[in-house]
mmCIF file of C-alpha atoms in Angstrom:
data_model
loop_
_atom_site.group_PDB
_atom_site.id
_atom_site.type_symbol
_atom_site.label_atom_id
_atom_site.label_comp_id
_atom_site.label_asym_id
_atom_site.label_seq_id
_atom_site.Cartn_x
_atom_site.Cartn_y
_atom_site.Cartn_z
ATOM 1 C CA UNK N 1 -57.328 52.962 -20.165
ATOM 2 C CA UNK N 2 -54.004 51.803 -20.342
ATOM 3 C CA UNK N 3 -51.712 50.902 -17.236
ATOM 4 C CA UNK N 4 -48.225 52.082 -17.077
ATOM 5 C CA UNK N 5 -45.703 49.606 -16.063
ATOM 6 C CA UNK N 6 -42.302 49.545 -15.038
ATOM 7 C CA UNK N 7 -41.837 45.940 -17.444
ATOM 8 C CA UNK N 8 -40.725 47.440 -20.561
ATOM 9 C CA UNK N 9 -41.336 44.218 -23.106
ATOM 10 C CA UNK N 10 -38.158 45.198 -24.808
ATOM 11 C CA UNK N 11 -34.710 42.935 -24.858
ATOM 12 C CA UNK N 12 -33.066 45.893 -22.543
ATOM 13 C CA UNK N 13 -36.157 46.108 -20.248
ATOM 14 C CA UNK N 14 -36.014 42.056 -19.803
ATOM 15 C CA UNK N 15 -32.614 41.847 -19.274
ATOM 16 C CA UNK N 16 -32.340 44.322 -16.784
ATOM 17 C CA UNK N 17 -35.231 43.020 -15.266
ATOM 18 C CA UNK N 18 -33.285 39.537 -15.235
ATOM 19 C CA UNK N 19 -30.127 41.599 -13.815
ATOM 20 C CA UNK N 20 -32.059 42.719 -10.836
ATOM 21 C CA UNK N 21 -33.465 39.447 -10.036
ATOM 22 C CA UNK N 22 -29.929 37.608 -10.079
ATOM 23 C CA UNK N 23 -28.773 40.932 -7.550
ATOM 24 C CA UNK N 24 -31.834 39.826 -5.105
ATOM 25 C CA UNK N 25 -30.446 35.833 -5.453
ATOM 26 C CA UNK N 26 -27.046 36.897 -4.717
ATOM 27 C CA UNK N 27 -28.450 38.772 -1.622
ATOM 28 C CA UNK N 28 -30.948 36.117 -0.571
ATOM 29 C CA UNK N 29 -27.781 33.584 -0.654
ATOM 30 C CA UNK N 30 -25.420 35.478 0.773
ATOM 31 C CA UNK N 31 -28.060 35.980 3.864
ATOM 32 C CA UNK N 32 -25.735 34.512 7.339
ATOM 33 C CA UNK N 33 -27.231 32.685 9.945
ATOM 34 C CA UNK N 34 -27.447 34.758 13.088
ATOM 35 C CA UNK N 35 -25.841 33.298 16.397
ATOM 36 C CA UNK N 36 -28.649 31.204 17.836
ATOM 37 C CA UNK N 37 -29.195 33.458 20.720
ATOM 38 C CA UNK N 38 -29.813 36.274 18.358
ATOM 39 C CA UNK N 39 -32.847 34.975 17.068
ATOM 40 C CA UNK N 40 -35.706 35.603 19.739
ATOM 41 C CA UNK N 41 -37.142 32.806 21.631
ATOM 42 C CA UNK N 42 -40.449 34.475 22.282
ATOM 43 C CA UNK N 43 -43.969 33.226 20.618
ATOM 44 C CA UNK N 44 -45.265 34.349 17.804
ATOM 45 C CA UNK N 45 -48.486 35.924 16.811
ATOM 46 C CA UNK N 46 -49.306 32.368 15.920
ATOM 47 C CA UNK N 47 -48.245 30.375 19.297
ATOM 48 C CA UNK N 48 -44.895 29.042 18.007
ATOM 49 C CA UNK N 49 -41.707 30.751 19.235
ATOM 50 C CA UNK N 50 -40.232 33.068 16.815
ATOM 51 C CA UNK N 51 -36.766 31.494 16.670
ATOM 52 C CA UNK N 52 -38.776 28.457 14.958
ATOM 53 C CA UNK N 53 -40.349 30.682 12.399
ATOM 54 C CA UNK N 54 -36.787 32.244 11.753
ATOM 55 C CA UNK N 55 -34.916 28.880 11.404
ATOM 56 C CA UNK N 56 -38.246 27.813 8.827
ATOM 57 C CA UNK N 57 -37.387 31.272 7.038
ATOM 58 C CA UNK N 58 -33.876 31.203 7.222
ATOM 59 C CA UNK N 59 -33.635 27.547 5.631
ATOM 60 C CA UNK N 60 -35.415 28.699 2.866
ATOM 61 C CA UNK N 61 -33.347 31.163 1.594
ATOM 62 C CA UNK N 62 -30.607 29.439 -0.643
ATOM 63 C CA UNK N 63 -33.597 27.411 -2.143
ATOM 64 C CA UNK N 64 -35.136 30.532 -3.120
ATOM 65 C CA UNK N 65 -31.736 32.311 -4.475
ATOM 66 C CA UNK N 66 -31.474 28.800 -6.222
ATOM 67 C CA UNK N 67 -34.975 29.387 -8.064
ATOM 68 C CA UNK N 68 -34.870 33.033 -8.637
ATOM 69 C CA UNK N 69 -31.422 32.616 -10.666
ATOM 70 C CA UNK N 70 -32.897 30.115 -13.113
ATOM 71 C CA UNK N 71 -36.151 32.424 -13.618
ATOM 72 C CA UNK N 72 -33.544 35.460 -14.096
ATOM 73 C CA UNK N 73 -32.230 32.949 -16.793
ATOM 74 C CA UNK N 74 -35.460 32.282 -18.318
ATOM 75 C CA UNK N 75 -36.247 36.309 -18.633
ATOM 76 C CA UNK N 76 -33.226 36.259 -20.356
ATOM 77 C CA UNK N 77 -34.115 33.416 -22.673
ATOM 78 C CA UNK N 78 -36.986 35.432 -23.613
ATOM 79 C CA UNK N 79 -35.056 38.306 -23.761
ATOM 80 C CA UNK N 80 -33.090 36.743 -26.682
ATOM 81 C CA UNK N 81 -36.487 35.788 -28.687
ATOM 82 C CA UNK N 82 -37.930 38.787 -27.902
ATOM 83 C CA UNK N 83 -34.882 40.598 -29.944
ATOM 84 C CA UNK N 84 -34.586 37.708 -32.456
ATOM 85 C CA UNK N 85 -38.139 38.589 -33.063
ATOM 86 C CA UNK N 86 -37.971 42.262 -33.388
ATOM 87 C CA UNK N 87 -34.928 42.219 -35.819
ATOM 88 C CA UNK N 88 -36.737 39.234 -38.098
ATOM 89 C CA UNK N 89 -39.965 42.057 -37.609
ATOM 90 C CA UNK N 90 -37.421 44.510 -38.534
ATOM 91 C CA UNK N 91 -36.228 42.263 -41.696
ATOM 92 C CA UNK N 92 -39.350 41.782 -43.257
ATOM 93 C CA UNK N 93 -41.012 45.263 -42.923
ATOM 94 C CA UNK N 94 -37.771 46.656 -44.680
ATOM 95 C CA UNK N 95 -38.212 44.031 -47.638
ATOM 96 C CA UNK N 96 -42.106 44.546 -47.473
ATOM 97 C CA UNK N 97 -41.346 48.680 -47.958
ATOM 98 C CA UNK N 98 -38.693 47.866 -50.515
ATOM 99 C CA UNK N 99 -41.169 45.700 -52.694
ATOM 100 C CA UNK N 100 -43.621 48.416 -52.024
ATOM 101 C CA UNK N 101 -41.731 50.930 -53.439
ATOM 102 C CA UNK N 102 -40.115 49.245 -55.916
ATOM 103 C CA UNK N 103 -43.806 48.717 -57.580
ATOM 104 C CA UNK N 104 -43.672 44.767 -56.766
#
């Protein structure tokens, strides 16, 4: 019973993966504060006035861009192994078939 999943673990899968991570942290940064008096004043499901909660949310943002680039970065590191490793794969089973057949 095997899941199907949108993650290929495949250098092109990973690196577009990475791609549309560093497209979210380029629209997470370039998120503008609204004008204070568009933010609502009103309270919350929790009590606290919603413009509090949006400031909270709002201030987060760039911090968030900030950490989603350098994991996009990472995925790409691994992208890089992850083909490094195939074509070494690739290497060997092509000497391995080449000894095979040559009767070594």
């Amino acid at each position: 019973m095997g899941r199907e999943s949108w993650l290929d673990v495949d250098p092109a899968g990973l690196a577009g993966l990475a791609d549309r991570m560093t497209g979210v942290a380029e629209r997470l940064a370039a998120v503008e504060w609204p004008d204070s008096g568009e933010l609502p004043a009103t309270a919350g499901p929790d009590g606290r006035p919603l413009r509090e909660a949006a400031t909270r949310w709002l201030d987060e943002l760039p911090r968030t861009a900030s950490e989603l680039r350098e994991l996009a970065g990472i995925v790409r590191q691994v992208a890089g192994s992850v083909r490094t490793v195939d074509e070494e794969m690739a290497a060997q089973l092509t000497r391995l078939l080449r000894d095979v057949s040559d009767g070594r």
